[in-house]
PDB file of C-alpha atoms in Angstrom:
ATOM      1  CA  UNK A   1       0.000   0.000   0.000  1.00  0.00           C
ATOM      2  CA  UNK A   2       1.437   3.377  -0.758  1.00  0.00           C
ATOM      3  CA  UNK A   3       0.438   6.685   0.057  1.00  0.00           C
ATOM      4  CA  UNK A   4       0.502  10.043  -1.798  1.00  0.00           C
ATOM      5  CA  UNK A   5       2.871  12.796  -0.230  1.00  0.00           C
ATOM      6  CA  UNK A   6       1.512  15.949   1.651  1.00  0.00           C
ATOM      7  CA  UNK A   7       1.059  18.559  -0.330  1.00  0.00           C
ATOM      8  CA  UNK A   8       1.301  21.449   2.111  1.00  0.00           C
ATOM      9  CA  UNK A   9       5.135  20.508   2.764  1.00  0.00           C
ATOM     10  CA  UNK A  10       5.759  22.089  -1.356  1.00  0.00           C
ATOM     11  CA  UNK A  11       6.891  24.033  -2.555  1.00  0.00           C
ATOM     12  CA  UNK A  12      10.502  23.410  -1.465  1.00  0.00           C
ATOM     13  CA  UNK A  13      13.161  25.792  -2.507  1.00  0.00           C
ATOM     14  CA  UNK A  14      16.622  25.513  -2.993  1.00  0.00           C
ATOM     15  CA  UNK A  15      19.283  28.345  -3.810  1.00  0.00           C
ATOM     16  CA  UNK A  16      18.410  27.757  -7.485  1.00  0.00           C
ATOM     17  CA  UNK A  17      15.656  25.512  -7.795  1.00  0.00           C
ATOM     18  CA  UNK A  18      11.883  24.710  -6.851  1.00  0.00           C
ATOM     19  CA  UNK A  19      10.353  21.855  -6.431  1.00  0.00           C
ATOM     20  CA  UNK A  20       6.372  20.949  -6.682  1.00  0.00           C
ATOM     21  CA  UNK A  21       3.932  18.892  -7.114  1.00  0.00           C
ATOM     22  CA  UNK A  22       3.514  18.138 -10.684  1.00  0.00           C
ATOM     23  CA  UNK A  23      -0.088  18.674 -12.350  1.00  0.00           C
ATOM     24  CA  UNK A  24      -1.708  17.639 -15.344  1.00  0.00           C
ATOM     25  CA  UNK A  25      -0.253  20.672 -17.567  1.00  0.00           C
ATOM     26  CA  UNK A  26       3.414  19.386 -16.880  1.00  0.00           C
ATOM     27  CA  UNK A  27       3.649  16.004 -18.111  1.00  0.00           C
ATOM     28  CA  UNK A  28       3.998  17.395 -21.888  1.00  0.00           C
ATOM     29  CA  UNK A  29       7.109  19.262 -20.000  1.00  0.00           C
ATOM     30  CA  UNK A  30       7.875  16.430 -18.705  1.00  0.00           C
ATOM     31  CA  UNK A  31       7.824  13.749 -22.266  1.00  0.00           C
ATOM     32  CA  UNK A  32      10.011  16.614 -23.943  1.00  0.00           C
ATOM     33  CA  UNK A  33      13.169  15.302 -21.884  1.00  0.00           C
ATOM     34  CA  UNK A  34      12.142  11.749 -21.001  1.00  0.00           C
ATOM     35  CA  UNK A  35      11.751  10.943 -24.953  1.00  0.00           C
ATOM     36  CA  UNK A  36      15.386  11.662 -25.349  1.00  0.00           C
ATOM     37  CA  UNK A  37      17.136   8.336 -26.162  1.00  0.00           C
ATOM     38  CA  UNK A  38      20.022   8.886 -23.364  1.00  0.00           C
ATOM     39  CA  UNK A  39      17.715   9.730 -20.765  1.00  0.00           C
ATOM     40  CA  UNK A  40      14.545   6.563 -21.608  1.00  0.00           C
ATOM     41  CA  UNK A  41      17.498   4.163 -21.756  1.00  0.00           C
ATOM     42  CA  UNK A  42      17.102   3.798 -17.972  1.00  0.00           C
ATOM     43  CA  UNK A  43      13.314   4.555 -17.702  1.00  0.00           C
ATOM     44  CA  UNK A  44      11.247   1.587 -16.431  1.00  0.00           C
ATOM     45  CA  UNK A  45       8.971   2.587 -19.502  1.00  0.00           C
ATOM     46  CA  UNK A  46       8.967   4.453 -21.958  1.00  0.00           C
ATOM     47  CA  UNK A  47       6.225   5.599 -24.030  1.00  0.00           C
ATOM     48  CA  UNK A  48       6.807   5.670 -27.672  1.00  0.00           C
ATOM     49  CA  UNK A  49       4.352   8.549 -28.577  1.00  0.00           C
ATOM     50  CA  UNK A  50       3.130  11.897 -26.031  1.00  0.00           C
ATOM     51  CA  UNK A  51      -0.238  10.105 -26.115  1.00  0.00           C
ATOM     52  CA  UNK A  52       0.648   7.467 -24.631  1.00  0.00           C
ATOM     53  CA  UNK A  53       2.851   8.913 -22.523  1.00  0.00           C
ATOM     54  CA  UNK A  54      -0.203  11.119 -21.391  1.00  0.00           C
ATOM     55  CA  UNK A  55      -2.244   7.940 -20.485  1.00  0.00           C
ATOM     56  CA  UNK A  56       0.255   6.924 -18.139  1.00  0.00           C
ATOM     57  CA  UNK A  57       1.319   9.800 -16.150  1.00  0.00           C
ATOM     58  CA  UNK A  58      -2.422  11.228 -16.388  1.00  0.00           C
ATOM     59  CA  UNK A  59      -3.203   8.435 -14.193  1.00  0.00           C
ATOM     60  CA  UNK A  60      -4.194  10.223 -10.847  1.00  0.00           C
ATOM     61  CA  UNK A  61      -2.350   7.591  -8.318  1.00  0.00           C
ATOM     62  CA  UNK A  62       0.639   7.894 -10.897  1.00  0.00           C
ATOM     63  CA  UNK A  63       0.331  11.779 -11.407  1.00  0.00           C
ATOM     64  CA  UNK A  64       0.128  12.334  -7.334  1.00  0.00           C
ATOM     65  CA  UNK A  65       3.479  10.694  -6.838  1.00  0.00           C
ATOM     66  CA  UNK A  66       5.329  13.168  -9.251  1.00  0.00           C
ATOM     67  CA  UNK A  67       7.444  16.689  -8.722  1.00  0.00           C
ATOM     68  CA  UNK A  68       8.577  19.167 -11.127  1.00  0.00           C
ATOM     69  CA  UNK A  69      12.062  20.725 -10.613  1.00  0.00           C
ATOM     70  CA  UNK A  70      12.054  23.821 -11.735  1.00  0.00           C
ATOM     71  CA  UNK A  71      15.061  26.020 -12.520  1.00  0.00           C
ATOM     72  CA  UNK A  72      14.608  29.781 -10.961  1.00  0.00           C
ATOM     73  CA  UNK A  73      15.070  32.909 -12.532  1.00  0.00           C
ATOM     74  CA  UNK A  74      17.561  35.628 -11.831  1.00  0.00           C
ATOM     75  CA  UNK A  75      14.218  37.788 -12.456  1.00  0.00           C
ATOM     76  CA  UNK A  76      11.742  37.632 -10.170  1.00  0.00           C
ATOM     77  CA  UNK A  77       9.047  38.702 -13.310  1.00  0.00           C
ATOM     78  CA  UNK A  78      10.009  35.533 -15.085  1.00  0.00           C
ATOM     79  CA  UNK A  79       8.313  31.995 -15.014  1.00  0.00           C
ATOM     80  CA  UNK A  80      10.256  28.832 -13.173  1.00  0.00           C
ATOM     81  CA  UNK A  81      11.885  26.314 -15.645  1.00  0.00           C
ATOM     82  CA  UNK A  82      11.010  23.122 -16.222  1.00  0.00           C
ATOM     83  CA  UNK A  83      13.991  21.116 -16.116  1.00  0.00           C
ATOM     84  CA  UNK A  84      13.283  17.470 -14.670  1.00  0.00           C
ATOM     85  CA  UNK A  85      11.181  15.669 -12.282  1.00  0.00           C
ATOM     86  CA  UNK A  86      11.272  13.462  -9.335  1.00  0.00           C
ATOM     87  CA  UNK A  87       8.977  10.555  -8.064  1.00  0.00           C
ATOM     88  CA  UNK A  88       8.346  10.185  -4.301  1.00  0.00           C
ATOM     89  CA  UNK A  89       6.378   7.127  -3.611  1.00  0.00           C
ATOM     90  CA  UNK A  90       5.579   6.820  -0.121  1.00  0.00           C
ATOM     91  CA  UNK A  91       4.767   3.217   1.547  1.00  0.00           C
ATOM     92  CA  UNK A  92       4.706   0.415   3.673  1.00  0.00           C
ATOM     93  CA  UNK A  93       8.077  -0.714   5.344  1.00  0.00           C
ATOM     94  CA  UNK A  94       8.459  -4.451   6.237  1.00  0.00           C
ATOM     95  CA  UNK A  95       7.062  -5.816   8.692  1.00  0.00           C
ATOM     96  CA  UNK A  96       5.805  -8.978  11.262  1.00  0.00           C
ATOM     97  CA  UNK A  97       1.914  -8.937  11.332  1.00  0.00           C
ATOM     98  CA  UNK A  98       1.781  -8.382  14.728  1.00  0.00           C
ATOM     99  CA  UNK A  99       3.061  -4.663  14.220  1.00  0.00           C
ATOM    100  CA  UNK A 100       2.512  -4.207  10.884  1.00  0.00           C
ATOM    101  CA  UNK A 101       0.171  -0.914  11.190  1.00  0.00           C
ATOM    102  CA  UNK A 102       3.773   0.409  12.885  1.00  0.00           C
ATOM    103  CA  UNK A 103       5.357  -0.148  10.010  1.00  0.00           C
ATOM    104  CA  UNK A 104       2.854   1.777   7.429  1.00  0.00           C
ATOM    105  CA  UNK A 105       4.023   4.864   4.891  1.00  0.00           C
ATOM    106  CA  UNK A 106       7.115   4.821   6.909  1.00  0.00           C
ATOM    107  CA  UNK A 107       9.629   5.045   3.955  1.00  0.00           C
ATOM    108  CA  UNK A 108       9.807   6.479   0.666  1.00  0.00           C
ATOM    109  CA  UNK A 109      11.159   5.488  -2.778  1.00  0.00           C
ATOM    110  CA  UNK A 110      12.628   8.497  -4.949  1.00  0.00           C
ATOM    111  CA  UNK A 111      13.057   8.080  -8.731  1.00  0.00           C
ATOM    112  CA  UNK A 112      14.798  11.307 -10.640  1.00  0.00           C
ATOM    113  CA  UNK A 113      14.994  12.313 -14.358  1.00  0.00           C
ATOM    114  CA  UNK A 114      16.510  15.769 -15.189  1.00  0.00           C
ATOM    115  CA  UNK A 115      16.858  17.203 -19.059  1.00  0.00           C
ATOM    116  CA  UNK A 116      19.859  16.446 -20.485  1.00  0.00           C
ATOM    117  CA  UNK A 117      20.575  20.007 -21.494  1.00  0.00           C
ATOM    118  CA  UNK A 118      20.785  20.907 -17.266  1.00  0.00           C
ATOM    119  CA  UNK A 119      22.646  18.178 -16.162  1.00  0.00           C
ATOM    120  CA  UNK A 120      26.637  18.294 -15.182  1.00  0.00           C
ATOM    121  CA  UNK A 121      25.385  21.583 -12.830  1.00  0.00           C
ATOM    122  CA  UNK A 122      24.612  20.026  -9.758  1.00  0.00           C
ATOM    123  CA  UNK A 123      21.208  20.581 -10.226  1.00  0.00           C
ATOM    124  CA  UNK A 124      20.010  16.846  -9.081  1.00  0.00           C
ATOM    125  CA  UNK A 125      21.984  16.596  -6.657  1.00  0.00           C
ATOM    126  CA  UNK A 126      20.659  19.759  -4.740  1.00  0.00           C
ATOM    127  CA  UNK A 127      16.857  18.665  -5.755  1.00  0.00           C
ATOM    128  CA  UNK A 128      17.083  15.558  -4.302  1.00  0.00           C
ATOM    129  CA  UNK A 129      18.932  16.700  -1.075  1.00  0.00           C
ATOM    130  CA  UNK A 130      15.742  18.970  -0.428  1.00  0.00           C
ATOM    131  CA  UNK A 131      13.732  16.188  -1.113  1.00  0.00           C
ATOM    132  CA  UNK A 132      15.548  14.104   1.549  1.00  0.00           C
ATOM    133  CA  UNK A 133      15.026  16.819   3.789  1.00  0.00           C
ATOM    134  CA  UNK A 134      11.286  17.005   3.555  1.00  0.00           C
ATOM    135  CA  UNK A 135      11.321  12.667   3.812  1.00  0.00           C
ATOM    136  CA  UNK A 136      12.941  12.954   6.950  1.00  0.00           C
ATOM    137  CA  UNK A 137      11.580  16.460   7.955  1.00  0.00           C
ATOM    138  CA  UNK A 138       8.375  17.313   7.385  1.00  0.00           C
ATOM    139  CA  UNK A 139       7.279  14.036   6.403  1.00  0.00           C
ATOM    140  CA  UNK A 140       8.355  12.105   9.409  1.00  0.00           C
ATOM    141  CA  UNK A 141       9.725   9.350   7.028  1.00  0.00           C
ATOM    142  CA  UNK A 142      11.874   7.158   8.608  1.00  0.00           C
ATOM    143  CA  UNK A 143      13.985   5.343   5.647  1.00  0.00           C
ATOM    144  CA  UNK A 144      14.336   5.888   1.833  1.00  0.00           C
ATOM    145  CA  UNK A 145      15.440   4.102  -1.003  1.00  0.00           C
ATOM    146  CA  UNK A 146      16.355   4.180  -4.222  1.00  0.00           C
ATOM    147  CA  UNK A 147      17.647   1.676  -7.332  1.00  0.00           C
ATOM    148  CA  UNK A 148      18.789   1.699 -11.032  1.00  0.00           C
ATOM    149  CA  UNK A 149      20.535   0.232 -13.328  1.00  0.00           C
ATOM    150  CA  UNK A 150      24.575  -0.597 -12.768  1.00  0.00           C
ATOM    151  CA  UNK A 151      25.390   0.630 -16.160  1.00  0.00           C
ATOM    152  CA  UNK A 152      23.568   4.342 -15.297  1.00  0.00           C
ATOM    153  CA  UNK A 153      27.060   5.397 -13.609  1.00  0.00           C
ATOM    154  CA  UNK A 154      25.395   9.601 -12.970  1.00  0.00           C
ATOM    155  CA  UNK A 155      22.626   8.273 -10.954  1.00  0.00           C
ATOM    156  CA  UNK A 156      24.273   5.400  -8.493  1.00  0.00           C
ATOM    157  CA  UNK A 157      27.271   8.165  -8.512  1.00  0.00           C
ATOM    158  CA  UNK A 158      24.598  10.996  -7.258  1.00  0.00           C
ATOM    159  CA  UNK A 159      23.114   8.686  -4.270  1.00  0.00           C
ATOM    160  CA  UNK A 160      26.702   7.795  -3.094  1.00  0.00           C
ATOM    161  CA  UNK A 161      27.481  12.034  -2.907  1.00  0.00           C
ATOM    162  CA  UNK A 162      24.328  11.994  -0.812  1.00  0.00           C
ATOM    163  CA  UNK A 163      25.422   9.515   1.604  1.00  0.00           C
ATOM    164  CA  UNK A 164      23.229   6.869   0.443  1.00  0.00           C
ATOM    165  CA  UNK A 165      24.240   3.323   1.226  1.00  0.00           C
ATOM    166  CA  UNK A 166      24.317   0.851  -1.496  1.00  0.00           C
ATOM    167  CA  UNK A 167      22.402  -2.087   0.120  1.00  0.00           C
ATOM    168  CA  UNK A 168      22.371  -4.437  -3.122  1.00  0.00           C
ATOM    169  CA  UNK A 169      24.129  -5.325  -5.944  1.00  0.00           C
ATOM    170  CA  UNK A 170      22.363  -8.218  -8.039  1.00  0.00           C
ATOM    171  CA  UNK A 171      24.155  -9.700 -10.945  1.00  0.00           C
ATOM    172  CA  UNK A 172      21.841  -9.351 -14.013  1.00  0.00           C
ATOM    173  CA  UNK A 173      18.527  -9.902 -12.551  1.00  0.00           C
ATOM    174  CA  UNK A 174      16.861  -6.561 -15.016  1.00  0.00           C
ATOM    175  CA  UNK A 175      15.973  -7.551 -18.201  1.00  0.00           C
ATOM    176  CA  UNK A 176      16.518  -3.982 -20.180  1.00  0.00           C
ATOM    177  CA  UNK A 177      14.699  -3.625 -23.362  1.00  0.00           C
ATOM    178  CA  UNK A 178      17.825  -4.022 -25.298  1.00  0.00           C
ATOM    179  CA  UNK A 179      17.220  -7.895 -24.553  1.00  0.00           C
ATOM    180  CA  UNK A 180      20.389  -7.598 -22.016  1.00  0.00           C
ATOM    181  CA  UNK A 181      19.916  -8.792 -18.453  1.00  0.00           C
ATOM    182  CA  UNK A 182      21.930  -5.892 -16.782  1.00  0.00           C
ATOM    183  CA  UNK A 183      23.028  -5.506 -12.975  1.00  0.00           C
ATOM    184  CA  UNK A 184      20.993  -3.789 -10.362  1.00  0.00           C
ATOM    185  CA  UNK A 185      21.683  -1.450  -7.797  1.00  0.00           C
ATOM    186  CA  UNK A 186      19.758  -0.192  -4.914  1.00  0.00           C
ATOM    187  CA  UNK A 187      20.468   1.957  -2.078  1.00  0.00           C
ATOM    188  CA  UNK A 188      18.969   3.407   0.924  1.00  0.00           C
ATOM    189  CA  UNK A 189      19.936   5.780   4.114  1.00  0.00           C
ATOM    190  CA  UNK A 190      18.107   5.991   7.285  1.00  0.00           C
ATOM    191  CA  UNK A 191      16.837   9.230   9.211  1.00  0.00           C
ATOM    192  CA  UNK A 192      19.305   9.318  11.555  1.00  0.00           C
ATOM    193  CA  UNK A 193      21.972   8.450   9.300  1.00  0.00           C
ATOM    194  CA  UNK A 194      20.851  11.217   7.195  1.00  0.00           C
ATOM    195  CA  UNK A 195      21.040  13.750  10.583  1.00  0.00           C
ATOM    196  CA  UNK A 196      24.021  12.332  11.687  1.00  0.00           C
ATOM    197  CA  UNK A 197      26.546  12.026   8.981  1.00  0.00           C
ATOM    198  CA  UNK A 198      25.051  14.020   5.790  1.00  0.00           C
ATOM    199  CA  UNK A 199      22.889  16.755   7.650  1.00  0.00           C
ATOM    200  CA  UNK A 200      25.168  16.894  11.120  1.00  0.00           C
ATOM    201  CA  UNK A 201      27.643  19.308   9.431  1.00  0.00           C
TER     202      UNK A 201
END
């Protein structure tokens, strides 16, 4: 079971970015840098036309879990830029029956795609930081976790910078659409490792 995140924790903002929830106007923001063929390489999915791109992230569970990162002016008259997005899917940890209602929307899994043209900037890394600090903040999460591909060096590379642990390596268990079976990776940091070590400065 998994939970949509609070809205009245967003927007977050950075020194140079914003981040909110996404609504229906963005996903055709969103398809114009997850088409790309370097960045749907690693996608779970990807759509081969904006309509049915649409159809997915239109879906309102789908949609609810979704944040735009937007890039902000040096002009206060000017509009926010688009410039990636980031999934925050809230749910259940593990847990014995017994104390399993302890154990609900406890954690949170982040997924992250910025535009090609932005990245190299540190612009992901400081999105997801914030987002981090609402999990553990605002949200009262208490773990989250996140996985790709081996081969997708940028985004295992941005979790480590972020303190994340790597908790898993699995030895071509993801079938990519290529028709390779590729390596997995998936990491994770706690709340009070994220206090402690990353936010304990």
């Amino acid at each position: 079971m998994t939970d949509s995140p609070r809205t009245d924790v967003w927007p977050v903002r950075t020194d140079r970015l914003q981040i909110r929830p996404m609504s229906a106007p963005d996903v055709d923001a969103m398809w114009q840098w997850r088409r790309q063929p370097q960045v749907n390489r690693w996608l779970g999915l990807a759509p081969a036309t904006i309509e049915a791109f649409r159809e997915r992230y239109l879906a309102p569970e789908r949609l609810a879990s979704m944040h735009v990162v937007e890039l902000l002016p040096a002009d206060d008259d000017l509009a926010p830029v688009p410039i990636g997005d980031i999934m925050i899917r809230i749910g259940d940890g593990w847990a014995q029956l017994e104390v399993a209602d302890q154990a609900k929307g406890v954690e949170a899994e982040l997924g992250w795609v910025l535009d090609p043209e932005y990245t190299g900037r540190g612009y992901a890394t400081e999105a997801i930081r914030a987002v981090i600090d609402v999990c553990f903040g605002p949200l009262g999460l208490r773990r989250v976790h996140a996985g790709c591909f081996a081969d997708n060096e940028p985004s295992w590379r941005l979790m480590e910078r972020l303190g994340m642990r790597r908790e898993e390596f699995s030895r071509k268990t993801a079938l990519h659409r290529s028709g390779e079976w590729l390596d997995g990776l998936n990491y994770g940091i706690l709340a009070e490792e994220w206090t402690s070590t990353v936010r304990g400065l």
